[in-house]
Amino acid sequence: RADHGGLAPSEVWRMATLHGARALGQAGAVGELVPGAWADLVLQELGSSRPTGFLEELTSGLGRVRGVWIAGRAVSLQSA
């Protein structure tokens, strides 16, 4: 997971969000944080101070989940 094919972490993120939405024909509805777009979000507390370290933590599930929103509405972590 540490090798991301020479891509910058920001480009890997765009590939997983905006470009993924475009590939599925869903651009404008999902894949970016804009008014009117669907938003399922997870806020994670990460320990790394390096951009590549953040990406490694996100893809390995090491970060502590601090918040969850489904369709833009907060979900209680205690009921999840």
PDB file of C-alpha atoms in Angstrom:
ATOM      1  CA  ARG A   1       0.000   0.000   0.000  1.00  0.00           C
ATOM      2  CA  ALA A   2       2.910   2.355   0.491  1.00  0.00           C
ATOM      3  CA  ASP A   3       3.609   2.362  -3.279  1.00  0.00           C
ATOM      4  CA  HIS A   4       0.987   4.444  -5.070  1.00  0.00           C
ATOM      5  CA  GLY A   5       2.501   4.147  -8.519  1.00  0.00           C
ATOM      6  CA  GLY A   6       4.322   7.469  -8.302  1.00  0.00           C
ATOM      7  CA  LEU A   7       1.062   9.401  -7.933  1.00  0.00           C
ATOM      8  CA  ALA A   8       0.691  12.235  -5.457  1.00  0.00           C
ATOM      9  CA  PRO A   9      -1.745  11.526  -2.602  1.00  0.00           C
ATOM     10  CA  SER A  10      -4.011  14.333  -3.865  1.00  0.00           C
ATOM     11  CA  GLU A  11      -4.262  12.643  -7.277  1.00  0.00           C
ATOM     12  CA  VAL A  12      -5.047   9.273  -5.683  1.00  0.00           C
ATOM     13  CA  TRP A  13      -7.839  11.027  -3.735  1.00  0.00           C
ATOM     14  CA  ARG A  14      -9.262  12.609  -6.919  1.00  0.00           C
ATOM     15  CA  MET A  15      -9.125   9.224  -8.656  1.00  0.00           C
ATOM     16  CA  ALA A  16     -11.163   7.667  -5.850  1.00  0.00           C
ATOM     17  CA  THR A  17     -13.741  10.477  -5.703  1.00  0.00           C
ATOM     18  CA  LEU A  18     -14.219  12.877  -8.601  1.00  0.00           C
ATOM     19  CA  HIS A  19     -12.799  10.651 -11.351  1.00  0.00           C
ATOM     20  CA  GLY A  20     -14.704   7.640 -10.010  1.00  0.00           C
ATOM     21  CA  ALA A  21     -17.957   9.600 -10.155  1.00  0.00           C
ATOM     22  CA  ARG A  22     -17.210  10.682 -13.733  1.00  0.00           C
ATOM     23  CA  ALA A  23     -16.459   7.098 -14.771  1.00  0.00           C
ATOM     24  CA  LEU A  24     -19.828   6.022 -13.381  1.00  0.00           C
ATOM     25  CA  GLY A  25     -21.686   8.884 -15.049  1.00  0.00           C
ATOM     26  CA  GLN A  26     -22.425  10.452 -11.652  1.00  0.00           C
ATOM     27  CA  ALA A  27     -20.371  13.672 -11.851  1.00  0.00           C
ATOM     28  CA  GLY A  28     -22.200  16.503 -10.114  1.00  0.00           C
ATOM     29  CA  ALA A  29     -24.261  14.092  -8.006  1.00  0.00           C
ATOM     30  CA  VAL A  30     -21.426  12.363  -6.132  1.00  0.00           C
ATOM     31  CA  GLY A  31     -17.632  12.492  -5.936  1.00  0.00           C
ATOM     32  CA  GLU A  32     -17.099  16.021  -4.625  1.00  0.00           C
ATOM     33  CA  LEU A  33     -18.248  18.282  -1.828  1.00  0.00           C
ATOM     34  CA  VAL A  34     -20.576  20.737  -3.553  1.00  0.00           C
ATOM     35  CA  PRO A  35     -24.130  21.910  -2.797  1.00  0.00           C
ATOM     36  CA  GLY A  36     -26.664  19.342  -3.952  1.00  0.00           C
ATOM     37  CA  ALA A  37     -24.215  16.433  -4.218  1.00  0.00           C
ATOM     38  CA  TRP A  38     -24.723  13.252  -2.180  1.00  0.00           C
ATOM     39  CA  ALA A  39     -22.360  13.141   0.789  1.00  0.00           C
ATOM     40  CA  ASP A  40     -21.380  10.079   2.809  1.00  0.00           C
ATOM     41  CA  LEU A  41     -18.401  11.093   4.935  1.00  0.00           C
ATOM     42  CA  VAL A  42     -16.151   9.553   7.564  1.00  0.00           C
ATOM     43  CA  LEU A  43     -13.967  11.793   9.727  1.00  0.00           C
ATOM     44  CA  GLN A  44     -10.851   9.958  10.868  1.00  0.00           C
ATOM     45  CA  GLU A  45      -8.195  11.029  13.341  1.00  0.00           C
ATOM     46  CA  LEU A  46      -4.854  10.208  11.771  1.00  0.00           C
ATOM     47  CA  GLY A  47      -1.453  10.238  13.420  1.00  0.00           C
ATOM     48  CA  SER A  48       0.878  10.863  10.490  1.00  0.00           C
ATOM     49  CA  SER A  49       2.249  14.276   9.598  1.00  0.00           C
ATOM     50  CA  ARG A  50       3.322  13.194   6.087  1.00  0.00           C
ATOM     51  CA  PRO A  51       0.837  13.279   3.154  1.00  0.00           C
ATOM     52  CA  THR A  52       1.859   9.754   2.100  1.00  0.00           C
ATOM     53  CA  GLY A  53       1.434   8.645   5.723  1.00  0.00           C
ATOM     54  CA  PHE A  54      -2.144   9.963   5.719  1.00  0.00           C
ATOM     55  CA  LEU A  55      -2.939   7.987   2.585  1.00  0.00           C
ATOM     56  CA  GLU A  56      -1.448   4.832   4.095  1.00  0.00           C
ATOM     57  CA  GLU A  57      -3.541   5.253   7.260  1.00  0.00           C
ATOM     58  CA  LEU A  58      -6.726   5.881   5.258  1.00  0.00           C
ATOM     59  CA  THR A  59      -6.260   2.831   3.049  1.00  0.00           C
ATOM     60  CA  SER A  60      -5.301   0.518   5.913  1.00  0.00           C
ATOM     61  CA  GLY A  61      -8.074   1.557   8.326  1.00  0.00           C
ATOM     62  CA  LEU A  62      -5.651   2.629  11.062  1.00  0.00           C
ATOM     63  CA  GLY A  63      -7.281   5.999  11.770  1.00  0.00           C
ATOM     64  CA  ARG A  64      -9.752   6.408  14.630  1.00  0.00           C
ATOM     65  CA  VAL A  65     -13.273   7.224  13.383  1.00  0.00           C
ATOM     66  CA  ARG A  66     -14.442  10.518  14.929  1.00  0.00           C
ATOM     67  CA  GLY A  67     -17.635  11.121  12.931  1.00  0.00           C
ATOM     68  CA  VAL A  68     -19.881   9.634  10.248  1.00  0.00           C
ATOM     69  CA  TRP A  69     -22.403  11.346   7.956  1.00  0.00           C
ATOM     70  CA  ILE A  70     -24.720   9.470   5.597  1.00  0.00           C
ATOM     71  CA  ALA A  71     -26.574  11.504   2.984  1.00  0.00           C
ATOM     72  CA  GLY A  72     -25.265  14.575   4.789  1.00  0.00           C
ATOM     73  CA  ARG A  73     -26.790  13.624   8.159  1.00  0.00           C
ATOM     74  CA  ALA A  74     -24.686  12.825  11.226  1.00  0.00           C
ATOM     75  CA  VAL A  75     -24.894   9.229  12.458  1.00  0.00           C
ATOM     76  CA  SER A  76     -24.333   8.376  16.112  1.00  0.00           C
ATOM     77  CA  LEU A  77     -21.151   6.359  16.474  1.00  0.00           C
ATOM     78  CA  GLN A  78     -22.649   4.548  19.461  1.00  0.00           C
ATOM     79  CA  SER A  79     -25.464   3.131  17.330  1.00  0.00           C
ATOM     80  CA  ALA A  80     -23.149   2.162  14.473  1.00  0.00           C
TER      81      ALA A  80
END
